[in-house]
């Protein structure tokens, strides 16, 4: 690992921990993504994490807060854009029809997309709006 990669790994660890401490499992390889998508039954929230400010101030807090809803996804996973590049690229393969954006969130059922929130619906929005977007989808699909 070169010094830049080491630095980015160190700087991004708290950003990873913010989701894993809330119950999300990290998928760090394409193989882990494939295994998850093909085996996870029921509803899943996928968060494409990133180091940008809207991930820190909006996406991660919204994802965590949305889990206080009575209905919520059965599985919680995350990939980290810019860090786990191959895993993120593989997850994006499964999000066919949606432009790659980070951060972003997808609600899946048995690997099929039910609801997608791109960066455009995260950046410049309030946490409460994003939580409402997520919980509305949970109430409909979970």
PDB file of C-alpha atoms in Angstrom:
ATOM      1  CA  UNK A   1       0.000   0.000   0.000  1.00  0.00           C
ATOM      2  CA  UNK A   2       1.439   3.355  -0.997  1.00  0.00           C
ATOM      3  CA  UNK A   3       1.485   6.310   1.442  1.00  0.00           C
ATOM      4  CA  UNK A   4      -1.554   7.943  -0.187  1.00  0.00           C
ATOM      5  CA  UNK A   5      -3.625   4.758   0.094  1.00  0.00           C
ATOM      6  CA  UNK A   6      -2.524   4.337   3.719  1.00  0.00           C
ATOM      7  CA  UNK A   7      -3.495   7.927   4.509  1.00  0.00           C
ATOM      8  CA  UNK A   8      -6.906   7.599   2.834  1.00  0.00           C
ATOM      9  CA  UNK A   9      -7.564   4.318   4.636  1.00  0.00           C
ATOM     10  CA  UNK A  10      -6.758   5.966   7.954  1.00  0.00           C
ATOM     11  CA  UNK A  11      -8.794   9.108   7.261  1.00  0.00           C
ATOM     12  CA  UNK A  12     -11.823   7.141   6.022  1.00  0.00           C
ATOM     13  CA  UNK A  13     -11.972   4.696   8.950  1.00  0.00           C
ATOM     14  CA  UNK A  14     -14.231   6.895  11.134  1.00  0.00           C
ATOM     15  CA  UNK A  15     -16.530   7.303   8.117  1.00  0.00           C
ATOM     16  CA  UNK A  16     -16.712   3.524   7.787  1.00  0.00           C
ATOM     17  CA  UNK A  17     -17.238   3.116  11.525  1.00  0.00           C
ATOM     18  CA  UNK A  18     -20.175   5.526  11.480  1.00  0.00           C
ATOM     19  CA  UNK A  19     -22.138   2.982   9.431  1.00  0.00           C
ATOM     20  CA  UNK A  20     -20.709  -0.268  10.771  1.00  0.00           C
ATOM     21  CA  UNK A  21     -21.406   0.873  14.343  1.00  0.00           C
ATOM     22  CA  UNK A  22     -25.038   1.358  13.244  1.00  0.00           C
ATOM     23  CA  UNK A  23     -25.268  -2.248  12.052  1.00  0.00           C
ATOM     24  CA  UNK A  24     -24.120  -2.021   8.429  1.00  0.00           C
ATOM     25  CA  UNK A  25     -21.834  -4.695   7.013  1.00  0.00           C
ATOM     26  CA  UNK A  26     -19.036  -3.535   4.745  1.00  0.00           C
ATOM     27  CA  UNK A  27     -18.625  -5.181   1.380  1.00  0.00           C
ATOM     28  CA  UNK A  28     -15.027  -4.575   0.354  1.00  0.00           C
ATOM     29  CA  UNK A  29     -14.523  -6.932  -2.602  1.00  0.00           C
ATOM     30  CA  UNK A  30     -16.491  -7.714  -5.765  1.00  0.00           C
ATOM     31  CA  UNK A  31     -16.870 -11.275  -4.502  1.00  0.00           C
ATOM     32  CA  UNK A  32     -18.500 -10.068  -1.262  1.00  0.00           C
ATOM     33  CA  UNK A  33     -20.899  -7.926  -3.314  1.00  0.00           C
ATOM     34  CA  UNK A  34     -21.800 -10.865  -5.584  1.00  0.00           C
ATOM     35  CA  UNK A  35     -22.328 -13.155  -2.592  1.00  0.00           C
ATOM     36  CA  UNK A  36     -24.542 -10.612  -0.873  1.00  0.00           C
ATOM     37  CA  UNK A  37     -26.670  -9.808  -3.913  1.00  0.00           C
ATOM     38  CA  UNK A  38     -27.211 -13.454  -4.834  1.00  0.00           C
ATOM     39  CA  UNK A  39     -27.904 -14.703  -1.319  1.00  0.00           C
ATOM     40  CA  UNK A  40     -29.666 -11.895   0.583  1.00  0.00           C
ATOM     41  CA  UNK A  41     -33.381 -12.590   0.768  1.00  0.00           C
ATOM     42  CA  UNK A  42     -35.787  -9.829   1.709  1.00  0.00           C
ATOM     43  CA  UNK A  43     -35.121  -6.110   1.864  1.00  0.00           C
ATOM     44  CA  UNK A  44     -31.678  -4.515   1.991  1.00  0.00           C
ATOM     45  CA  UNK A  45     -30.436  -0.954   2.301  1.00  0.00           C
ATOM     46  CA  UNK A  46     -27.238  -0.344   0.359  1.00  0.00           C
ATOM     47  CA  UNK A  47     -25.325   2.839   1.172  1.00  0.00           C
ATOM     48  CA  UNK A  48     -22.603   3.910  -1.222  1.00  0.00           C
ATOM     49  CA  UNK A  49     -20.421   5.798   1.216  1.00  0.00           C
ATOM     50  CA  UNK A  50     -17.856   8.477   0.363  1.00  0.00           C
ATOM     51  CA  UNK A  51     -15.547  11.016   1.953  1.00  0.00           C
ATOM     52  CA  UNK A  52     -17.450  14.036   0.653  1.00  0.00           C
ATOM     53  CA  UNK A  53     -19.163  16.517   2.918  1.00  0.00           C
ATOM     54  CA  UNK A  54     -22.689  15.518   1.921  1.00  0.00           C
ATOM     55  CA  UNK A  55     -21.918  11.934   2.943  1.00  0.00           C
ATOM     56  CA  UNK A  56     -20.715  13.132   6.342  1.00  0.00           C
ATOM     57  CA  UNK A  57     -23.374  15.708   7.051  1.00  0.00           C
ATOM     58  CA  UNK A  58     -26.354  14.152   5.282  1.00  0.00           C
ATOM     59  CA  UNK A  59     -26.134  10.596   3.912  1.00  0.00           C
ATOM     60  CA  UNK A  60     -24.649   8.698   6.857  1.00  0.00           C
ATOM     61  CA  UNK A  61     -26.712  10.525   9.513  1.00  0.00           C
ATOM     62  CA  UNK A  62     -29.879   9.990   7.443  1.00  0.00           C
ATOM     63  CA  UNK A  63     -29.172   6.295   6.910  1.00  0.00           C
ATOM     64  CA  UNK A  64     -28.593   5.813  10.643  1.00  0.00           C
ATOM     65  CA  UNK A  65     -31.614   7.861  11.721  1.00  0.00           C
ATOM     66  CA  UNK A  66     -33.912   6.107   9.239  1.00  0.00           C
ATOM     67  CA  UNK A  67     -33.353   2.862  11.143  1.00  0.00           C
ATOM     68  CA  UNK A  68     -35.436   4.234  14.032  1.00  0.00           C
ATOM     69  CA  UNK A  69     -38.501   3.604  11.853  1.00  0.00           C
ATOM     70  CA  UNK A  70     -40.815   0.738  12.849  1.00  0.00           C
ATOM     71  CA  UNK A  71     -40.422  -0.820   9.397  1.00  0.00           C
ATOM     72  CA  UNK A  72     -36.876  -1.104   8.138  1.00  0.00           C
ATOM     73  CA  UNK A  73     -34.738  -3.254   5.839  1.00  0.00           C
ATOM     74  CA  UNK A  74     -33.669  -6.708   6.952  1.00  0.00           C
ATOM     75  CA  UNK A  75     -30.103  -6.251   5.698  1.00  0.00           C
ATOM     76  CA  UNK A  76     -27.785  -3.226   5.882  1.00  0.00           C
ATOM     77  CA  UNK A  77     -24.671  -3.059   3.709  1.00  0.00           C
ATOM     78  CA  UNK A  78     -22.249  -0.438   2.511  1.00  0.00           C
ATOM     79  CA  UNK A  79     -19.531  -0.045  -0.091  1.00  0.00           C
ATOM     80  CA  UNK A  80     -17.068   2.836  -0.001  1.00  0.00           C
ATOM     81  CA  UNK A  81     -16.609   4.787  -3.232  1.00  0.00           C
ATOM     82  CA  UNK A  82     -13.027   5.855  -3.857  1.00  0.00           C
ATOM     83  CA  UNK A  83     -11.740   3.375  -1.276  1.00  0.00           C
ATOM     84  CA  UNK A  84     -13.053  -0.068  -2.174  1.00  0.00           C
ATOM     85  CA  UNK A  85     -13.195   0.722  -5.869  1.00  0.00           C
ATOM     86  CA  UNK A  86     -13.759  -2.771  -7.221  1.00  0.00           C
ATOM     87  CA  UNK A  87     -16.524  -3.534  -4.715  1.00  0.00           C
ATOM     88  CA  UNK A  88     -18.213  -0.217  -5.469  1.00  0.00           C
ATOM     89  CA  UNK A  89     -17.974  -0.805  -9.221  1.00  0.00           C
ATOM     90  CA  UNK A  90     -19.497  -4.257  -8.786  1.00  0.00           C
ATOM     91  CA  UNK A  91     -22.363  -2.902  -6.665  1.00  0.00           C
ATOM     92  CA  UNK A  92     -23.005  -0.267  -9.304  1.00  0.00           C
ATOM     93  CA  UNK A  93     -23.283  -3.077 -11.870  1.00  0.00           C
ATOM     94  CA  UNK A  94     -26.289  -4.298  -9.867  1.00  0.00           C
ATOM     95  CA  UNK A  95     -27.758  -0.770  -9.758  1.00  0.00           C
ATOM     96  CA  UNK A  96     -28.316  -0.880 -13.497  1.00  0.00           C
ATOM     97  CA  UNK A  97     -30.264   2.036 -14.891  1.00  0.00           C
ATOM     98  CA  UNK A  98     -28.995   4.481 -12.262  1.00  0.00           C
ATOM     99  CA  UNK A  99     -26.089   6.834 -12.843  1.00  0.00           C
ATOM    100  CA  UNK A 100     -23.156   6.169 -10.504  1.00  0.00           C
ATOM    101  CA  UNK A 101     -23.198   8.709  -7.695  1.00  0.00           C
ATOM    102  CA  UNK A 102     -21.744   8.901  -4.254  1.00  0.00           C
ATOM    103  CA  UNK A 103     -23.076   9.066  -1.773  1.00  0.00           C
ATOM    104  CA  UNK A 104     -26.228   7.255  -2.792  1.00  0.00           C
ATOM    105  CA  UNK A 105     -28.616   4.720  -1.301  1.00  0.00           C
ATOM    106  CA  UNK A 106     -30.657   1.889  -2.716  1.00  0.00           C
ATOM    107  CA  UNK A 107     -33.429  -0.198  -1.218  1.00  0.00           C
ATOM    108  CA  UNK A 108     -33.366  -3.675  -2.711  1.00  0.00           C
ATOM    109  CA  UNK A 109     -35.541  -6.748  -2.355  1.00  0.00           C
ATOM    110  CA  UNK A 110     -33.990 -10.065  -3.332  1.00  0.00           C
ATOM    111  CA  UNK A 111     -31.333  -8.089  -5.227  1.00  0.00           C
ATOM    112  CA  UNK A 112     -33.834  -6.014  -7.235  1.00  0.00           C
ATOM    113  CA  UNK A 113     -33.958  -2.218  -6.923  1.00  0.00           C
ATOM    114  CA  UNK A 114     -37.132  -0.906  -5.292  1.00  0.00           C
ATOM    115  CA  UNK A 115     -36.021   2.657  -4.504  1.00  0.00           C
ATOM    116  CA  UNK A 116     -32.903   4.670  -5.279  1.00  0.00           C
ATOM    117  CA  UNK A 117     -31.673   7.936  -3.799  1.00  0.00           C
ATOM    118  CA  UNK A 118     -28.900   9.545  -5.871  1.00  0.00           C
ATOM    119  CA  UNK A 119     -26.521  12.204  -4.662  1.00  0.00           C
ATOM    120  CA  UNK A 120     -28.816  14.869  -6.159  1.00  0.00           C
ATOM    121  CA  UNK A 121     -31.496  13.901  -3.629  1.00  0.00           C
ATOM    122  CA  UNK A 122     -28.972  14.034  -0.766  1.00  0.00           C
ATOM    123  CA  UNK A 123     -26.803  17.084  -1.452  1.00  0.00           C
ATOM    124  CA  UNK A 124     -28.504  20.360  -0.477  1.00  0.00           C
ATOM    125  CA  UNK A 125     -31.356  18.524   1.287  1.00  0.00           C
ATOM    126  CA  UNK A 126     -32.065  18.401   5.004  1.00  0.00           C
ATOM    127  CA  UNK A 127     -31.444  15.210   6.998  1.00  0.00           C
ATOM    128  CA  UNK A 128     -35.169  15.108   7.811  1.00  0.00           C
ATOM    129  CA  UNK A 129     -36.057  15.125   4.090  1.00  0.00           C
ATOM    130  CA  UNK A 130     -33.691  12.253   3.357  1.00  0.00           C
ATOM    131  CA  UNK A 131     -34.929  10.270   6.373  1.00  0.00           C
ATOM    132  CA  UNK A 132     -38.488  10.837   5.169  1.00  0.00           C
ATOM    133  CA  UNK A 133     -37.506   9.646   1.684  1.00  0.00           C
ATOM    134  CA  UNK A 134     -36.032   6.468   3.174  1.00  0.00           C
ATOM    135  CA  UNK A 135     -38.784   5.746   5.691  1.00  0.00           C
ATOM    136  CA  UNK A 136     -41.486   6.280   3.063  1.00  0.00           C
ATOM    137  CA  UNK A 137     -39.772   3.563   1.004  1.00  0.00           C
ATOM    138  CA  UNK A 138     -39.416   1.317   4.085  1.00  0.00           C
ATOM    139  CA  UNK A 139     -43.114   1.732   4.894  1.00  0.00           C
ATOM    140  CA  UNK A 140     -44.023   0.807   1.342  1.00  0.00           C
ATOM    141  CA  UNK A 141     -41.638  -2.112   0.792  1.00  0.00           C
ATOM    142  CA  UNK A 142     -40.456  -3.511   4.141  1.00  0.00           C
TER     143      UNK A 142
END
